[in-house]
Amino acid sequence: MNSKTFDIIVAGGGIAGSMAAISAARNGTSVLLIEEEGYLGGSLTASGTGPMMTFHAGEKQVIRGLTDELVQRLVAKGLSVGHIPDSTGYTYTVTPFDSEGMKRELDLMTQEAGVTVLFHTSIASVTVENGLLVSLTCLSCGTLFPVSAKYFIDATGDADLIAMAKVPFEQGRTTDGRDQPMTANFKLVDVDLAVIRDLMDSKVELFPLLSKKPGLQKQASRLSFSGFEEIMKEGCKTGEISFDRDIVLCFETNASNEVIVNMTRINGKNPVDPFSLSEAEVEGRRQVWELYAFMKKHLPGFSQARMISTGPRIGIRSSRRLKGMYQITVEDMFLQRRFEDAISANGYPLDIHSPDGAATDSRFFPNGAYYTIPLRCLLNDTIPNLLAAGRNISSEFEAHSSLRLSPSCGAIGHAAGTAVALALQNGVDVRYLPSAVLHKRLLEEGAFLG
Ligand SMILES: Cc1cc2nc3c(=O)[nH]c(=O)nc-3n(C[C@H](O)[C@H](O)[C@H](O)COP(=O)(O)OP(=O)(O)OC[C@H]3O[C@@H](n4cnc5c(N)ncnc54)[C@H](O)[C@@H]3O)c2cc1C
């Protein structure tokens, strides 16, 4: 088969890859978006994760542009209630959405922009010539076929393309290379959330973070809650819960009384080892069924709950990360660095689910504080026409735990697509694209840069 040629190929159609493809195409380039599943959205639609959190730092909305446009389009169709207070008390706002609606909206947005989307396609090999990535061999429907481009954006979450092209990367924490746990999220319907709301009023001490901001739940049209430590402790003691988890964590979706349960913990598996990943899927489902039974039996408001789905794929929080021209650090985040080549901002805290225990290491920024992410975290000198976008950009393990959230990944993807399109239009290597040129365009596109 002859190689089809594009200006830009984006690998991975999660929130980062979708935003990258749409922004690049809106900027006049021809774009191919390659996705292993049969729909876009990545973790948000394939792993049952949500709500999106958070677009805010205090009162200020620090994630805007294309990612917010997606939300506003969903809001206009009744498929999201938009940005509402986070009634767990963990962060500022959450953005519940209808995951089927998101799949459809991303189809519409990619179609309107003129992106060519290849579903059910994986990448079998890459061809590098003279220090540049020139083509990919794809695999779909039992057929191997080549596609080529001038620029490639790796938005696979796991930096698959980066690894295949032998660009340096890191994985896991520095002490032992272990990643945050994977989690199999699941959705329940027919939960009686009025019961939980009553408890939030009458026994707020059951919800440790909310107890510092009592009454927050009254402003939230959809409920998020984190608590019931004693019930979980008892479950672990009796053996009804056989894995490490210290707290109940649930998020109501766009549909009333439908909740996402974000609680299972699959530790000690490697998300980029095919055999280990498969073991994690089985263990994830085992934990889901154990937890489902436990919640129905012991959690107030859950006795009639019914499971409607597990994510088609297990949720991967962290895996490979590009070793790029710059690695964003925890210090950068706490110093609220404003980089000269900033492409996005973020106010979500460090949120490290323990790679070997029940706890979550959360490190909060002062109220309203946010940091920026520099373009150099997406770039590398080994293969300069290959960028990272989304949760696989260049960062310290701990710093990654903040920028990995979906609004942030969307903003990074948006910037990646625009940067590459501008580099092509201006005939410059993206590493030397003047920040002023990129900033002007991103601001015109509604982005917030700090
Ligand atoms: C359990 C869990 C709960 C979370 N909860 C929240 C939450 O409540 N709120 C929030 O905002 N964020 C949450 N996150 C984080 C967030 O969902 C993700 O980090 C973020 O969406 C990542 O976006 P991405 O586009 O970088 O990657 P992904 O969403 O991982 O998308 C990558 C895409 O690339 C595709 N792909 C992978 N490899 C290939 C390949 N070789 N070829 C072609 N396609 C490929 C995948 O199918 C996928 O569609 C959670 C994550 C997990 C794991």
XYZ file of C-alpha atoms and ligand atoms in Angstrom:
503
model
C 0.000 0.000 0.000
C 1.328 3.496 -0.858
C 2.116 5.666 2.102
C -0.493 8.347 2.779
C 1.218 11.605 3.698
C 0.044 14.274 6.140
C 1.555 17.413 7.605
C 1.048 16.062 11.117
C 0.280 12.659 12.608
C -1.082 12.525 16.132
C -0.858 9.128 17.831
C -3.525 8.650 20.512
C -6.977 10.235 20.604
C -7.335 10.963 24.319
C -8.135 14.480 25.434
C -4.562 15.601 24.604
C -4.423 13.988 21.159
C -7.931 15.111 20.223
C -7.188 18.711 21.182
C -3.829 18.571 19.380
C -5.386 17.237 16.174
C -8.238 19.760 16.185
C -6.005 22.767 16.864
C -3.472 21.708 14.230
C -6.218 21.194 11.640
C -7.932 24.486 12.482
C -4.554 26.106 11.815
C -4.632 24.850 8.248
C -2.558 21.678 8.345
C -3.511 18.196 7.191
C -3.786 15.936 10.229
C -4.093 12.195 10.770
C -5.236 11.098 14.238
C -4.542 7.437 15.046
C -6.484 5.774 17.870
C -6.506 2.169 19.089
C -10.109 2.280 20.291
C -13.204 3.023 18.172
C -13.844 6.447 19.743
C -11.988 9.480 21.067
C -11.558 10.716 24.634
C -8.985 8.264 26.008
C -9.203 7.780 29.772
C -12.318 9.971 29.932
C -14.339 7.703 27.683
C -12.355 4.440 27.705
C -11.546 4.122 31.402
C -14.656 5.661 32.931
C -12.679 8.470 34.550
C -14.199 11.778 35.474
C -15.273 14.403 36.257
C -12.703 16.626 34.564
C -10.840 18.390 37.356
C -9.991 21.209 37.514
C -10.222 24.145 35.151
C -9.659 26.572 38.045
C -7.132 27.969 40.486
C -9.238 29.640 43.128
C -11.771 31.849 41.380
C -9.676 32.123 38.228
C -10.278 29.833 35.288
C -6.749 28.872 34.203
C -7.672 26.266 31.588
C -9.586 27.741 28.718
C -9.298 27.622 24.923
C -10.195 24.507 23.011
C -10.628 22.246 26.081
C -13.140 24.644 27.567
C -14.847 24.941 24.163
C -15.463 21.182 24.326
C -17.102 21.614 27.735
C -19.235 24.540 26.586
C -20.442 22.544 23.576
C -21.456 19.726 25.932
C -23.173 22.204 28.256
C -25.172 23.639 25.336
C -26.486 20.124 24.614
C -27.244 19.245 28.237
C -24.331 16.776 28.261
C -22.426 18.553 31.024
C -23.436 20.782 33.915
C -20.209 22.748 33.378
C -17.774 23.755 36.100
C -19.279 23.309 39.564
C -17.777 23.350 43.099
C -15.942 20.171 44.107
C -17.926 18.901 47.072
C -15.159 16.488 48.131
C -13.337 19.665 49.190
C -10.200 18.439 47.368
C -9.938 20.967 44.553
C -11.812 24.053 43.351
C -14.194 22.815 40.678
C -15.127 19.630 38.900
C -16.724 19.274 35.480
C -19.074 16.286 35.224
C -19.915 15.155 31.703
C -21.775 12.479 29.804
C -19.095 10.159 28.426
C -21.196 8.992 25.444
C -21.846 12.666 24.683
C -18.147 13.371 24.816
C -17.414 10.632 22.287
C -19.937 12.153 19.888
C -18.787 15.739 20.427
C -15.168 14.822 19.753
C -16.283 13.124 16.516
C -18.046 16.342 15.537
C -15.150 18.609 16.445
C -12.579 16.506 14.575
C -14.876 16.260 11.541
C -15.572 20.004 11.485
C -11.832 20.722 11.674
C -11.126 18.276 8.822
C -9.022 15.800 10.819
C -8.657 12.341 9.277
C -9.294 9.842 12.081
C -8.124 6.232 11.967
C -9.829 4.127 14.626
C -8.922 0.587 15.659
C -5.376 1.223 14.570
C -2.138 0.638 16.412
C 1.432 1.408 15.528
C 3.615 -1.550 14.681
C 6.900 0.205 13.904
C 8.515 3.562 13.204
C 11.052 4.660 10.594
C 13.702 7.192 11.563
C 15.961 8.691 8.888
C 18.708 11.239 9.473
C 17.511 11.961 12.994
C 13.894 12.574 12.002
C 10.820 10.384 12.280
C 9.521 9.949 8.742
C 6.820 7.292 8.850
C 4.863 4.808 10.930
C 3.742 1.336 10.038
C 0.213 0.935 11.306
C -1.694 -2.229 12.034
C -5.449 -2.484 11.612
C -7.911 -5.044 10.321
C -5.086 -7.538 9.785
C -3.296 -5.083 7.494
C 0.057 -3.394 7.895
C 0.266 -0.030 6.131
C 2.560 3.016 6.162
C 1.664 6.644 6.885
C 4.087 9.547 6.850
C 4.246 13.158 8.023
C 6.524 16.097 8.707
C 5.673 16.208 12.417
C 4.432 13.598 14.881
C 2.746 14.158 18.224
C 2.850 11.315 20.729
C -0.378 11.596 22.710
C -0.597 7.893 23.548
C -0.396 8.620 27.277
C 2.259 5.912 27.547
C 4.765 7.569 25.174
C 4.587 4.548 22.848
C 5.951 6.465 19.871
C 8.704 8.036 21.936
C 9.792 4.601 23.171
C 9.623 3.080 19.684
C 11.665 5.923 18.210
C 14.255 5.431 20.986
C 13.861 8.928 22.368
C 14.978 8.943 26.042
C 12.187 8.549 28.594
C 11.714 7.798 32.285
C 9.193 5.712 34.137
C 7.987 5.640 37.734
C 9.451 7.212 40.845
C 13.197 7.662 41.052
C 13.685 5.391 44.074
C 12.398 2.164 42.514
C 10.746 2.958 39.154
C 7.278 2.080 40.473
C 4.293 3.883 39.003
C 1.135 5.114 40.671
C -1.418 2.290 40.871
C -3.741 1.548 38.000
C -7.442 1.754 38.807
C -10.475 0.086 37.271
C -13.206 2.689 37.647
C -16.849 1.641 37.452
C -20.207 3.330 37.180
C -23.222 2.744 39.400
C -26.785 3.911 38.821
C -29.699 4.082 41.263
C -27.544 5.401 44.081
C -29.594 7.418 46.562
C -27.388 10.465 46.817
C -29.971 12.314 48.922
C -28.818 10.042 51.757
C -25.209 11.154 51.270
C -26.251 14.812 51.071
C -28.100 14.438 54.393
C -25.000 12.914 55.991
C -22.892 15.765 54.668
C -25.220 18.129 56.551
C -25.640 16.115 59.738
C -22.319 14.228 60.088
C -19.770 16.229 58.126
C -16.972 14.607 60.165
C -17.456 11.516 57.955
C -16.000 13.576 55.074
C -12.592 14.854 56.302
C -11.851 17.344 53.486
C -15.392 18.687 53.318
C -15.415 19.207 57.072
C -12.893 22.023 56.469
C -15.343 23.660 54.014
C -18.772 22.654 55.356
C -21.800 23.468 53.227
C -19.925 23.246 49.919
C -22.203 20.424 48.803
C -25.151 22.829 48.751
C -23.533 24.702 45.848
C -22.858 21.524 43.850
C -25.584 20.420 41.459
C -23.741 17.082 41.137
C -22.205 15.480 44.205
C -18.594 14.384 44.686
C -17.724 12.802 47.993
C -14.709 11.408 49.769
C -15.058 9.841 53.217
C -16.359 6.881 55.229
C -12.882 5.957 56.469
C -14.261 3.863 59.345
C -16.380 1.738 57.004
C -13.357 1.116 54.783
C -11.137 0.327 57.784
C -13.674 -2.210 59.022
C -13.950 -3.750 55.528
C -10.174 -4.202 55.393
C -10.205 -5.716 58.908
C -12.945 -8.248 58.136
C -11.341 -9.152 54.811
C -14.332 -7.987 52.758
C -11.893 -5.556 51.138
C -8.696 -7.303 50.140
C -6.753 -4.406 48.582
C -5.193 -1.201 49.909
C -7.776 1.569 50.071
C -8.496 3.943 52.893
C -11.441 6.034 51.704
C -14.617 5.952 49.612
C -14.273 8.224 46.561
C -17.255 8.772 44.241
C -18.271 11.353 41.650
C -21.763 11.915 40.311
C -21.752 12.158 36.514
C -23.910 14.470 34.417
C -26.821 12.093 35.102
C -28.394 12.383 38.553
C -27.678 9.500 40.953
C -25.167 7.916 38.575
C -21.712 7.759 40.144
C -18.182 6.951 39.087
C -16.391 4.886 41.737
C -12.666 5.658 41.737
C -11.371 3.294 44.392
C -9.697 0.105 43.197
C -5.918 -0.023 43.400
C -3.796 -2.314 41.295
C -0.261 -1.905 42.516
C 2.977 -3.523 41.462
C 1.997 -4.019 37.803
C 3.710 -2.370 34.858
C 1.240 -0.536 32.571
C 3.580 -0.804 29.582
C 4.347 -4.515 29.916
C 1.639 -6.339 27.899
C 1.472 -9.350 30.233
C 1.508 -7.275 33.393
C -1.162 -4.946 31.951
C -3.384 -7.922 31.196
C -2.977 -9.236 34.740
C -3.935 -5.772 35.985
C -7.190 -5.873 33.963
C -8.183 -9.165 35.622
C -7.207 -7.980 39.099
C -9.051 -4.686 38.476
C -12.297 -6.492 37.668
C -11.848 -8.721 40.720
C -11.546 -5.645 42.931
C -14.525 -3.981 41.210
C -16.845 -6.886 42.028
C -15.570 -7.127 45.580
C -16.094 -3.425 46.123
C -19.494 -3.389 44.431
C -20.777 -6.041 46.854
C -19.212 -4.234 49.803
C -20.714 -0.866 48.880
C -24.198 -2.296 48.402
C -23.984 -3.948 51.820
C -22.350 -1.250 53.916
C -22.568 2.197 52.341
C -25.561 4.393 53.139
C -27.582 5.101 49.966
C -25.990 2.282 47.945
C -28.198 -0.728 48.717
C -30.128 -0.439 45.428
C -27.089 0.555 43.329
C -26.568 -1.272 40.047
C -23.318 -1.461 38.120
C -23.692 -0.394 34.489
C -20.094 -0.395 33.303
C -16.444 -0.815 34.014
C -14.078 1.134 31.784
C -13.314 -0.810 28.588
C -9.661 -0.274 29.574
C -8.078 -0.109 33.006
C -7.085 3.431 34.022
C -3.369 4.169 33.871
C -2.248 7.137 35.963
C 1.430 7.123 35.112
C 3.865 5.270 32.885
C 6.586 6.498 30.507
C 7.454 10.197 30.498
C 9.557 11.902 27.832
C 13.007 13.094 28.909
C 12.626 16.367 27.105
C 14.440 19.647 26.664
C 13.106 20.663 30.062
C 11.707 18.573 32.899
C 9.099 20.381 34.967
C 9.696 19.977 38.695
C 7.745 20.125 41.941
C 9.782 23.217 42.782
C 8.603 24.939 39.566
C 5.047 24.207 40.613
C 5.341 25.446 44.189
C 7.244 28.546 43.049
C 4.406 29.110 40.554
C 6.955 29.593 37.767
C 5.845 31.642 34.775
C 7.972 30.313 31.924
C 8.919 32.481 28.963
C 7.718 29.650 26.681
C 4.603 28.822 28.752
C 1.897 26.978 26.854
C -0.636 26.281 29.599
C -1.360 26.745 33.299
C -2.679 24.482 36.042
C -3.785 24.799 39.662
C -4.534 21.156 40.521
C -2.482 19.861 43.498
C 0.082 17.081 43.520
C -2.021 13.928 43.816
C 0.167 10.836 44.166
C -1.734 7.619 44.778
C 0.729 5.476 46.666
C 2.625 3.000 44.447
C 2.699 0.575 47.391
C 0.017 1.363 49.944
C -3.439 2.688 50.693
C -2.701 6.370 51.091
C -2.656 9.306 48.689
C 0.100 11.888 49.018
C -1.643 15.198 48.282
C 0.339 18.423 48.309
C -1.778 21.535 47.912
C -0.746 24.877 46.469
C -1.866 28.047 48.263
C -5.450 28.976 47.379
C -5.575 30.379 43.838
C -1.938 29.540 43.000
C -1.050 28.054 39.641
C 2.077 27.206 37.665
C 2.764 27.210 33.939
C 4.107 24.463 31.676
C 6.836 25.334 29.159
C 6.802 24.169 25.536
C 10.241 22.597 26.128
C 8.583 19.836 28.214
C 7.026 18.612 24.937
C 10.225 18.794 22.880
C 13.389 16.764 22.596
C 16.707 17.056 20.768
C 17.005 13.392 19.722
C 14.108 13.417 17.229
C 13.004 17.045 17.034
C 9.962 16.423 14.815
C 8.390 14.200 17.510
C 6.580 15.948 20.373
C 4.922 14.630 23.504
C 1.472 15.859 24.521
C -0.678 14.980 27.530
C 0.358 12.946 30.516
C 3.593 11.721 28.902
C 5.393 15.091 28.760
C 8.717 15.661 30.474
C 8.240 15.967 34.218
C 9.406 14.662 37.551
C 7.341 11.727 38.798
C 5.764 13.799 41.587
C 5.164 16.838 39.345
C 3.442 14.582 36.834
C 0.783 13.774 39.444
C -0.553 17.331 39.070
C -0.310 17.930 35.332
C -1.780 14.492 34.427
C -5.382 15.577 35.063
C -7.553 15.835 31.995
C -8.131 19.631 31.713
C -4.373 20.132 31.922
C -3.712 17.389 29.341
C -6.291 19.015 27.056
C -4.568 22.395 27.312
C -1.161 20.818 26.615
C -2.585 19.040 23.560
C -4.181 22.224 22.256
C -0.835 24.024 22.480
C 1.081 21.150 20.875
C -1.163 21.163 17.796
C -0.985 24.926 17.392
C 2.810 24.995 17.912
C 3.497 22.391 15.248
C 1.105 24.005 12.765
C 2.791 27.385 13.284
C 6.243 25.832 12.926
C 5.212 24.397 9.560
C 3.636 27.666 8.410
C 6.704 29.649 9.420
C 9.152 27.108 8.010
C 11.017 26.763 11.312
C 11.909 23.838 13.512
C 9.359 23.868 16.341
C 12.237 24.158 18.851
C 13.003 27.599 17.445
C 9.444 28.848 17.037
C 9.437 32.299 18.711
C 7.310 32.264 21.866
C 5.757 35.563 20.849
C 4.349 33.954 17.684
C 2.971 30.962 19.581
C 1.562 33.065 22.409
C -0.202 35.444 20.036
C -2.000 32.549 18.331
C -2.813 30.647 21.526
C -4.290 33.801 23.060
C -6.361 34.343 19.902
C -7.560 30.765 20.405
C -8.687 31.605 23.934
C -5.909 29.846 25.847
C -4.762 31.062 29.255
C -0.972 31.341 29.577
C -0.526 32.802 33.055
C -8.245 5.852 37.552
C -8.051 7.229 37.062
C -8.875 8.226 37.514
C -8.724 9.514 37.048
N -9.588 10.458 37.465
C -9.552 11.667 36.900
C -10.534 12.619 37.204
O -11.414 12.361 38.014
N -10.492 13.823 36.587
C -9.506 14.122 35.676
O -9.529 15.212 35.127
N -8.546 13.239 35.368
C -8.557 12.024 35.948
N -7.603 11.101 35.631
C -6.483 11.485 34.775
C -6.871 11.659 33.347
O -8.019 10.910 33.000
C -5.750 11.301 32.362
O -4.473 11.439 32.912
C -5.837 12.167 31.131
O -7.152 12.129 30.610
C -4.798 11.722 30.148
O -5.084 12.215 28.861
P -4.131 11.850 27.648
O -4.827 12.309 26.444
O -2.757 12.345 27.929
O -3.989 10.262 27.666
P -5.072 9.108 27.573
O -6.377 9.540 28.092
O -4.406 7.928 28.217
O -5.243 8.872 26.013
C -4.324 8.166 25.256
C -5.024 7.624 24.024
O -4.068 7.035 23.164
C -4.558 5.783 22.698
N -3.373 4.968 22.420
C -2.491 4.496 23.326
N -1.494 3.870 22.708
C -1.739 3.952 21.376
C -1.057 3.501 20.222
N 0.104 2.849 20.309
N -1.601 3.756 19.013
C -2.796 4.438 18.917
N -3.472 4.891 19.987
C -2.945 4.656 21.201
C -5.419 5.271 23.827
O -6.370 4.338 23.359
C -6.052 6.559 24.339
O -7.243 6.851 23.662
C -7.715 9.807 36.101
C -6.892 8.806 35.632
C -7.046 7.519 36.100
C -6.160 6.455 35.557
